[in-house]
Tab-separated table of C-alpha atoms in Angstrom:
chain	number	residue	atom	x	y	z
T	1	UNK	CA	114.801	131.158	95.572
T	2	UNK	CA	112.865	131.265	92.040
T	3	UNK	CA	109.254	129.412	92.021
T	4	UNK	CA	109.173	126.185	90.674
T	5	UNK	CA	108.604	125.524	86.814
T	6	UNK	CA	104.869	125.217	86.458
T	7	UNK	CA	105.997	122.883	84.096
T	8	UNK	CA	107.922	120.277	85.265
T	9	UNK	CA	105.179	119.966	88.289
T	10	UNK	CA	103.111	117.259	88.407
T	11	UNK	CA	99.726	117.365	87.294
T	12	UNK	CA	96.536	116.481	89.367
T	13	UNK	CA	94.646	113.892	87.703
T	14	UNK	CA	95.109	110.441	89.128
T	15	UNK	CA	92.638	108.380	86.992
T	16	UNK	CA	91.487	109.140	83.866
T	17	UNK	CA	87.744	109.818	83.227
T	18	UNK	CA	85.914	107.116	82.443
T	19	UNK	CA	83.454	103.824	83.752
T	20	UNK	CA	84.567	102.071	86.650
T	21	UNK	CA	84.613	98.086	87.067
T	22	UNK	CA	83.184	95.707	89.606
T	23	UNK	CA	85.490	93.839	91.974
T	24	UNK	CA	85.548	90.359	90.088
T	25	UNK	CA	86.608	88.537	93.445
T	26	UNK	CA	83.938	90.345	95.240
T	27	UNK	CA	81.563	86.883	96.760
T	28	UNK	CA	78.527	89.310	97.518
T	29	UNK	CA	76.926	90.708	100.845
T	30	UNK	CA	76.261	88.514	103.562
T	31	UNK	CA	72.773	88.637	104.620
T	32	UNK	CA	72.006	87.965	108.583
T	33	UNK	CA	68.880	89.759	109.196
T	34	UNK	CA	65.716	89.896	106.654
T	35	UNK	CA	65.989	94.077	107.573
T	36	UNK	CA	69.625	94.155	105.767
T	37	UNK	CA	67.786	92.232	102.840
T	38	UNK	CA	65.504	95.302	102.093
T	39	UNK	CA	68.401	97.559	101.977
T	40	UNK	CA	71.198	95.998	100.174
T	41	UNK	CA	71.183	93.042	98.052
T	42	UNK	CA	73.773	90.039	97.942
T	43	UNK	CA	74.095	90.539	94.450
T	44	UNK	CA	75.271	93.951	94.597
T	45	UNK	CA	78.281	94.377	93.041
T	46	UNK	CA	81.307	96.021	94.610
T	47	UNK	CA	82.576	99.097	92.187
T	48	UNK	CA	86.609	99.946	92.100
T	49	UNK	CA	86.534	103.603	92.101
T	50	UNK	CA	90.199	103.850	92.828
T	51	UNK	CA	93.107	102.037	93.108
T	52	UNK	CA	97.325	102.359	93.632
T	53	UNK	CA	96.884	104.693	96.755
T	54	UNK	CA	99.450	103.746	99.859
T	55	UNK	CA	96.452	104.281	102.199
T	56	UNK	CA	93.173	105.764	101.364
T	57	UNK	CA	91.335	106.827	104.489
T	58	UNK	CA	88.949	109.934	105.534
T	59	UNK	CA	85.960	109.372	102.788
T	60	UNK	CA	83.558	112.868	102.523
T	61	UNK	CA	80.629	113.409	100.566
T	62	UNK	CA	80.890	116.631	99.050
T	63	UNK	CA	77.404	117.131	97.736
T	64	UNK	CA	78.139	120.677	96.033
T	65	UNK	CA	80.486	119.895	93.629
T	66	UNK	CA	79.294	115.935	93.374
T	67	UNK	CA	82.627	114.459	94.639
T	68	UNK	CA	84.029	112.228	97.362
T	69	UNK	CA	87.170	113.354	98.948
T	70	UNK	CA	89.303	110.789	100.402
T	71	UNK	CA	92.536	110.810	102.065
T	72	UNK	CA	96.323	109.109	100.846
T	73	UNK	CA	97.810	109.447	104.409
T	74	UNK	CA	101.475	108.632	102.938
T	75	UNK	CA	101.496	110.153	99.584
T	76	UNK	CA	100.448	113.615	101.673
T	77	UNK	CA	97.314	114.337	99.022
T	78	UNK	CA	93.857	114.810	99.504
T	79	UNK	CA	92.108	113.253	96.350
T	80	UNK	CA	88.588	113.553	95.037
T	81	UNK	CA	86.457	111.172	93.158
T	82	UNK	CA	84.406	112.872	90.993
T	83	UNK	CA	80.856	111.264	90.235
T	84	UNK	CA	80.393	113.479	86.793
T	85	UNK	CA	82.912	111.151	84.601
T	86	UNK	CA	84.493	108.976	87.157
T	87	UNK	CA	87.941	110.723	87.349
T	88	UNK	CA	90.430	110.907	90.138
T	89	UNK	CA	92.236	114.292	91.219
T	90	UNK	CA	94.799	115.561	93.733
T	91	UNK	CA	93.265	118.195	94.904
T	92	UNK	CA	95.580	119.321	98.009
T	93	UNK	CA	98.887	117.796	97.156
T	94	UNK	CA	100.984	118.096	99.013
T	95	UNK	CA	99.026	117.778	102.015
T	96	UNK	CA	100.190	117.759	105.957
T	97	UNK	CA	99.332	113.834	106.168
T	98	UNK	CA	95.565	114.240	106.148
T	99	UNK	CA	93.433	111.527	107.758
T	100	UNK	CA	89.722	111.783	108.685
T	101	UNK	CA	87.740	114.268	106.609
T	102	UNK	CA	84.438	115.988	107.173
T	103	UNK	CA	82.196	118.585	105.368
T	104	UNK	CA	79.993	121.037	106.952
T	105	UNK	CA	76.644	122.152	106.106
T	106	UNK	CA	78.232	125.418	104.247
T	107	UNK	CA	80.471	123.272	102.241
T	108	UNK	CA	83.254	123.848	103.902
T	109	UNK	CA	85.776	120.943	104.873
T	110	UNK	CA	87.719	119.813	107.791
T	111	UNK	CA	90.803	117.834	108.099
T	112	UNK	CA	92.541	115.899	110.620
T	113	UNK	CA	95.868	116.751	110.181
T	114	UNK	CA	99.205	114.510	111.448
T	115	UNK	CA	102.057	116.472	110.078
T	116	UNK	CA	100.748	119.396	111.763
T	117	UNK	CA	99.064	117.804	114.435
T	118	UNK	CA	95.856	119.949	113.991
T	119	UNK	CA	92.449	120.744	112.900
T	120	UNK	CA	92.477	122.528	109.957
T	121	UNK	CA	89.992	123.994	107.159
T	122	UNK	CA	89.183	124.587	103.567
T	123	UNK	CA	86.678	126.689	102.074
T	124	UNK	CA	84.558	124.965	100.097
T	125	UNK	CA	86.274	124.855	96.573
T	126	UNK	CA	89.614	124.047	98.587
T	127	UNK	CA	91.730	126.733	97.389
T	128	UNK	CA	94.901	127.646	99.568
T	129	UNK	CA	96.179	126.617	102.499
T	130	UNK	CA	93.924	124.360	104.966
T	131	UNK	CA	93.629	126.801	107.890
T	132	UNK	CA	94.339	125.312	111.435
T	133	UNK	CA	91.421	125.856	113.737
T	134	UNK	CA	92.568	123.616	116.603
T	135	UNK	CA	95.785	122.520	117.815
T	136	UNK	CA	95.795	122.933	121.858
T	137	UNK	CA	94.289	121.830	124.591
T	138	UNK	CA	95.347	123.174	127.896
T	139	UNK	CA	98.111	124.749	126.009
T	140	UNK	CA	99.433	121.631	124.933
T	141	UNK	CA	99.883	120.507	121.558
T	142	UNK	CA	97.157	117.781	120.441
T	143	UNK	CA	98.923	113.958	119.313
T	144	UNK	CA	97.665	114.118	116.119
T	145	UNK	CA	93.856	114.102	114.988
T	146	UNK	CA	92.531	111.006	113.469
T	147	UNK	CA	88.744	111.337	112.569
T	148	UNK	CA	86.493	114.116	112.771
T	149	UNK	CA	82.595	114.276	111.907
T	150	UNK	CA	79.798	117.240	112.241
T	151	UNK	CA	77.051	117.062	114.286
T	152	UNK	CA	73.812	117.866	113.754
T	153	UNK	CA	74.215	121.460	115.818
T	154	UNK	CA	77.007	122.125	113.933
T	155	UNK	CA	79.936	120.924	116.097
T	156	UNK	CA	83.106	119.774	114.808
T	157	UNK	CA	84.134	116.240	117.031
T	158	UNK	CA	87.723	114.802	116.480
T	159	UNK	CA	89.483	112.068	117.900
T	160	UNK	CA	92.984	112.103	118.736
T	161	UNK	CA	95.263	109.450	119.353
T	162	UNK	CA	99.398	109.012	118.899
T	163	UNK	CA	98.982	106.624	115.611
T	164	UNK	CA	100.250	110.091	114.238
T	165	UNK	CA	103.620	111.250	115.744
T	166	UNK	CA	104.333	106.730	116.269
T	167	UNK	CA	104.850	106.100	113.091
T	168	UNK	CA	106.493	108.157	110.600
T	169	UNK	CA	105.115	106.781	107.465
T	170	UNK	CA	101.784	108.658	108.671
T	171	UNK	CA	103.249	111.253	109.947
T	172	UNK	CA	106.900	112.542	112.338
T	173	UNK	CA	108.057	111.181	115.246
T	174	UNK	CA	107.586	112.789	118.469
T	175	UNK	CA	106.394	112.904	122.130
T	176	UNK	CA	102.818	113.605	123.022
T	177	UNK	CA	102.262	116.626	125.217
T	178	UNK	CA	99.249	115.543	125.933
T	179	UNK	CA	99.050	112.479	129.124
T	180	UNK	CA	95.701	111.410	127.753
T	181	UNK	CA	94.323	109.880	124.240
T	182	UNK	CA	90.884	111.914	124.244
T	183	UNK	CA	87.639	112.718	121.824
T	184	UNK	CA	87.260	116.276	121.813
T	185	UNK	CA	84.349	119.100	120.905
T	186	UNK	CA	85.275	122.422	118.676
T	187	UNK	CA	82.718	124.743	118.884
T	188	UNK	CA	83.283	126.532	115.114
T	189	UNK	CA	82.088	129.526	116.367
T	190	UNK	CA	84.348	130.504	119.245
T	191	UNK	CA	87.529	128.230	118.617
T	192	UNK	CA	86.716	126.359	122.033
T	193	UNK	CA	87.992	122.779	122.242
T	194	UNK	CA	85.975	120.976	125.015
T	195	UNK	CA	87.711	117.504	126.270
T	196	UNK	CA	84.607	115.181	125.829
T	197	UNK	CA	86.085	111.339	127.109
T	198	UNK	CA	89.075	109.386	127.345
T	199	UNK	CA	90.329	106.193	125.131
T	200	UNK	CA	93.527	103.620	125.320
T	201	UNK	CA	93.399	104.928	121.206
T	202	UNK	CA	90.474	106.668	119.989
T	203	UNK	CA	89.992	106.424	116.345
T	204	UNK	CA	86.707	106.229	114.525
T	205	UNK	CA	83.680	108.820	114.984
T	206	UNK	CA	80.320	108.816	113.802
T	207	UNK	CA	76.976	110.413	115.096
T	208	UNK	CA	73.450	108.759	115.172
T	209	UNK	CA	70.684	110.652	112.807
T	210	UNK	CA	69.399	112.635	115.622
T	211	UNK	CA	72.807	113.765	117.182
T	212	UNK	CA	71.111	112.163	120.260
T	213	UNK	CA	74.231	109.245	120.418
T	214	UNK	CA	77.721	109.025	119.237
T	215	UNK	CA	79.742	106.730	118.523
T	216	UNK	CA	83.865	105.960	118.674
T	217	UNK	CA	85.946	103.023	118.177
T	218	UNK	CA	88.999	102.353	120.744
T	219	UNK	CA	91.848	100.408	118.334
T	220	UNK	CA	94.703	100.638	120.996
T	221	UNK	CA	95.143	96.778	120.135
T	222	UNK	CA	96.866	98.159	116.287
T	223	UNK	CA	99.950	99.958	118.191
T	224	UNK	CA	101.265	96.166	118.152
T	225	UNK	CA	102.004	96.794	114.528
T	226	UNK	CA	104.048	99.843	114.922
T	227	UNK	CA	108.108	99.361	116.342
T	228	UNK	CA	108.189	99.979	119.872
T	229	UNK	CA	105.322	99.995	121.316
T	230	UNK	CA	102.979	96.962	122.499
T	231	UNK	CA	98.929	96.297	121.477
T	232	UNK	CA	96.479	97.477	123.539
T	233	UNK	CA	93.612	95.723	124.682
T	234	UNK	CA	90.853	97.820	122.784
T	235	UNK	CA	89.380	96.682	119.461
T	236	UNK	CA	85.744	97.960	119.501
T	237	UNK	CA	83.067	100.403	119.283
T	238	UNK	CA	81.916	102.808	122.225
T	239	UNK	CA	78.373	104.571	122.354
T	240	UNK	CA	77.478	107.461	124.539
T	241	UNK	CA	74.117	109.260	124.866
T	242	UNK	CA	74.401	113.178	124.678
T	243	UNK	CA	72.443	114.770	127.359
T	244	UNK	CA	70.813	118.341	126.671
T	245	UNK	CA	73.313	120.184	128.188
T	246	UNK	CA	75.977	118.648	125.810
T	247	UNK	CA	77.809	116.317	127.843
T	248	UNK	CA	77.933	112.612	127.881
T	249	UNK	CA	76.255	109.643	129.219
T	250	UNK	CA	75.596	106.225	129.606
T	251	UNK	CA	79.134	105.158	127.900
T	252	UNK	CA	78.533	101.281	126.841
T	253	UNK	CA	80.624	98.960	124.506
T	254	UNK	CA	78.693	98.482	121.387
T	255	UNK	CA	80.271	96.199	119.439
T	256	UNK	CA	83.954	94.105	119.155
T	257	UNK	CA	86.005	93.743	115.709
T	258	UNK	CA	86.351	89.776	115.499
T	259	UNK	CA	88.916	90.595	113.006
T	260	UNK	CA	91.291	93.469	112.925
T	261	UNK	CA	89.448	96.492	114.339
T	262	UNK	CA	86.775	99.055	113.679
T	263	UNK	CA	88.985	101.742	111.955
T	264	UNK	CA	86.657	103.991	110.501
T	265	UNK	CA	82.300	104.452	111.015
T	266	UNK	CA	79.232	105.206	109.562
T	267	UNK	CA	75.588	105.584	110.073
T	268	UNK	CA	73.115	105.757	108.045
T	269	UNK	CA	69.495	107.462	107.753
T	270	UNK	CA	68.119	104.418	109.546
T	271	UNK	CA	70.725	104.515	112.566
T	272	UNK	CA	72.364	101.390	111.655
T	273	UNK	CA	76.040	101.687	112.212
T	274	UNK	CA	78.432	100.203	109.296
T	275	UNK	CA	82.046	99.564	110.774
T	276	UNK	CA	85.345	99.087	109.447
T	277	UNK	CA	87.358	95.651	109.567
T	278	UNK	CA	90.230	93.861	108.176
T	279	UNK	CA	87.270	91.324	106.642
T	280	UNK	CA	85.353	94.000	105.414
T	281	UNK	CA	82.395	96.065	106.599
T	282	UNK	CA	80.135	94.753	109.392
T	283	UNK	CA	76.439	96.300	109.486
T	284	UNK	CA	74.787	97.132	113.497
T	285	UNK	CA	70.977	97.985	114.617
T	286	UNK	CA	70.972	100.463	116.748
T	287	UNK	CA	70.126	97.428	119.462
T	288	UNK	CA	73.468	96.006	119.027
T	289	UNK	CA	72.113	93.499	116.428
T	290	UNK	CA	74.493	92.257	113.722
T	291	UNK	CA	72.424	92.508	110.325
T	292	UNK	CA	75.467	91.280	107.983
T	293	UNK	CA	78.405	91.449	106.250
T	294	UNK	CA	79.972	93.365	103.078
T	295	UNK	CA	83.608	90.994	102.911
T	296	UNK	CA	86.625	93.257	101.107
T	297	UNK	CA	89.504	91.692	100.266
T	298	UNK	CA	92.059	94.356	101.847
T	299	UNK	CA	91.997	96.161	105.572
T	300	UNK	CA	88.814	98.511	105.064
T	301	UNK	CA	89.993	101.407	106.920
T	302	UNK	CA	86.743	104.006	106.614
T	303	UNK	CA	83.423	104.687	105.677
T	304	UNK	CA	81.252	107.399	104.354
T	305	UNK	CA	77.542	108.020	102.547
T	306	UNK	CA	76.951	109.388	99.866
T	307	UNK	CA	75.781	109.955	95.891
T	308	UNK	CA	73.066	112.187	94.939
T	309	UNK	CA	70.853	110.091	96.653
T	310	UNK	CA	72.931	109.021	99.841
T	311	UNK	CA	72.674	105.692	98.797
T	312	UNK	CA	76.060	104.989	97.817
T	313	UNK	CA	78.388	103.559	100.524
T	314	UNK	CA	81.850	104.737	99.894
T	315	UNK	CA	84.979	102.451	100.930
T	316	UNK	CA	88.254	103.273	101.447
T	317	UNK	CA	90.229	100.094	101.884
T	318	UNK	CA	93.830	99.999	101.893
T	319	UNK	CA	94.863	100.829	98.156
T	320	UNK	CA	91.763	100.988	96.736
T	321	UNK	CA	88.216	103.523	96.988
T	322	UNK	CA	85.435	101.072	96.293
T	323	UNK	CA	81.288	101.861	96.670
T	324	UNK	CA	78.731	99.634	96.721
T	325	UNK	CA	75.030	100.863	96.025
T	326	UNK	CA	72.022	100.353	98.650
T	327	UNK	CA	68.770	99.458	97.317
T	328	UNK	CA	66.757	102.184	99.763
């Protein structure tokens, strides 16, 4: 078969370069504790980055080249934001139904992976083919990695539930191999996959500053919106202490999505945990003490830090990539 035409292909750039606006329906933060106060104001505005994806998820700072990569599960691209001049760009397209996203300390980027139902990564400048790096575990095939983060000794984490291989719009139908819904532990170095704990449908991932906790939301209760299958009960965030010898302990519930569920995590340099909602974002001490509120109009489905200064809280929700800027 002869290559395609180079030039009836389409192009990469999915916004043009130039100043974003600020959400016009946006109300403002809600304040609940005189500590959020110091750190983001209620007259912040929310900035559109991005909008017209199907379902932007899997937001990545990518400090080298000054870009956020973000996920549009359907449309099979990986996208970047680009801080420079504001543009938007396809930089993987087509992609195997990438979800969560995560970048090493080298650069280099990982990708959770539903059409192939895998770990896979990119060198830094993402060039070629994502390379798959896990897709076993006790010789089974995984269901289909969600979300994935770094720790601070360099471990790759991933969660992996059926969302995946349920509905086909994220991914193919099929049968899990697998009789369990589990977080899991790739050592980088050796290709090892360690089986770490066991969900109803783990989705969300996100480490505290010191790698000393980490934390994963359960969202079984959103398989009542795919045909066939019937909610769950689980619609919150677990914590777990990691003991020195790398295992976990002291597995709590930290906090419960009121409305919708925690999709997608972050912490910041303080250890306050910002979770996903279909409200908006909902800010957590590390005590379990709701601070306040950032309301977004669509299903906010994950989280990420970032900007040259790490002060710049990246969005994806829904259709649209929005930030909003902390004061500290």
């Amino acid at each position: 078969m002869a290559p395609p035409n180079p030039s009836l292909l389409p192009g990469r750039l999915l916004r043009r370069p130039g100043p974003c606006r600020a959400d016009a329906d946006f109300p403002g933060a809600r304040i609940d504790d005189p500590r959020l106060a110091a750190v983001l104001s209620p007259d912040a505005p929310l900035r559109v980055l991005h909008e017209a994806a199907i379902h932007a998820e899997g937001p990545a700072w990518q400090a080298a080249h000054r870009r956020l990569l973000f996920s549009d599960v359907p449309n099979r691209r990986l996208n970047a934001w680009y801080a420079d001049d504001g543009r938007v760009e396809a930089v993987i397209d087509p992609a195997w139904f990438p979800n969560g996203n995560a970048v090493a300390a080298d650069g280099s980027v990982y990708h959770c992976e539903h059409g192939r139902r895998c770990i896979s990564r990119s060198a830094p400048d993402l060039d070629g083919e994502p390379v798959p790096v896990a897709t076993h575990y006790g010789g089974r095939r995984l269901n289909a990695p969600n979300d994935v983060a770094i720790a601070p000794d360099g471990a790759v984490w991933f969660t992996d539930p059926i969302f995946g291989i349920a509905m086909p719009s994220q991914g193919a139908l099929a049968e899990p191999e697998l009789a369990h819904r589990s977080l899991y532990r790739l050592d980088p170095a050796t290709g090892t996959v360690d089986r770490m704990a066991d969900f109803e449908q783990p989705n969300g991932l996100a480490f505290a500053p010191d790698g000393r906790t980490v934390y994963v939301s359960d969202t079984s209760v959103s398989l009542g919106e795919v045909p066939g299958f019937s909610p769950g009960a689980k619609h919150e965030v677990e914590s777990f202490a990691i003991a020195g010898d790398g295992t976990l302990r002291d597995r709590r519930r930290f906090c419960v999505a009121e409305h919708g569920y925690p999709d997608g995590l972050a912490v910041d340099a303080r250890g306050w945990l910002w979770t996903s909602a279909a409200d908006g974002v909902h800010v957590w001490s590390p005590a379990r003490e709701h601070l306040g509120f950032v309301p977004v109009s669509e299903t906010v489905c994950n989280l990420a830090f970032g900007g040259d200064d790490g002060r710049r809280l990246f969005i994806a929700a829904s259709t649209r990539l929005l930030a909003i800027d902390l004061r500290g």
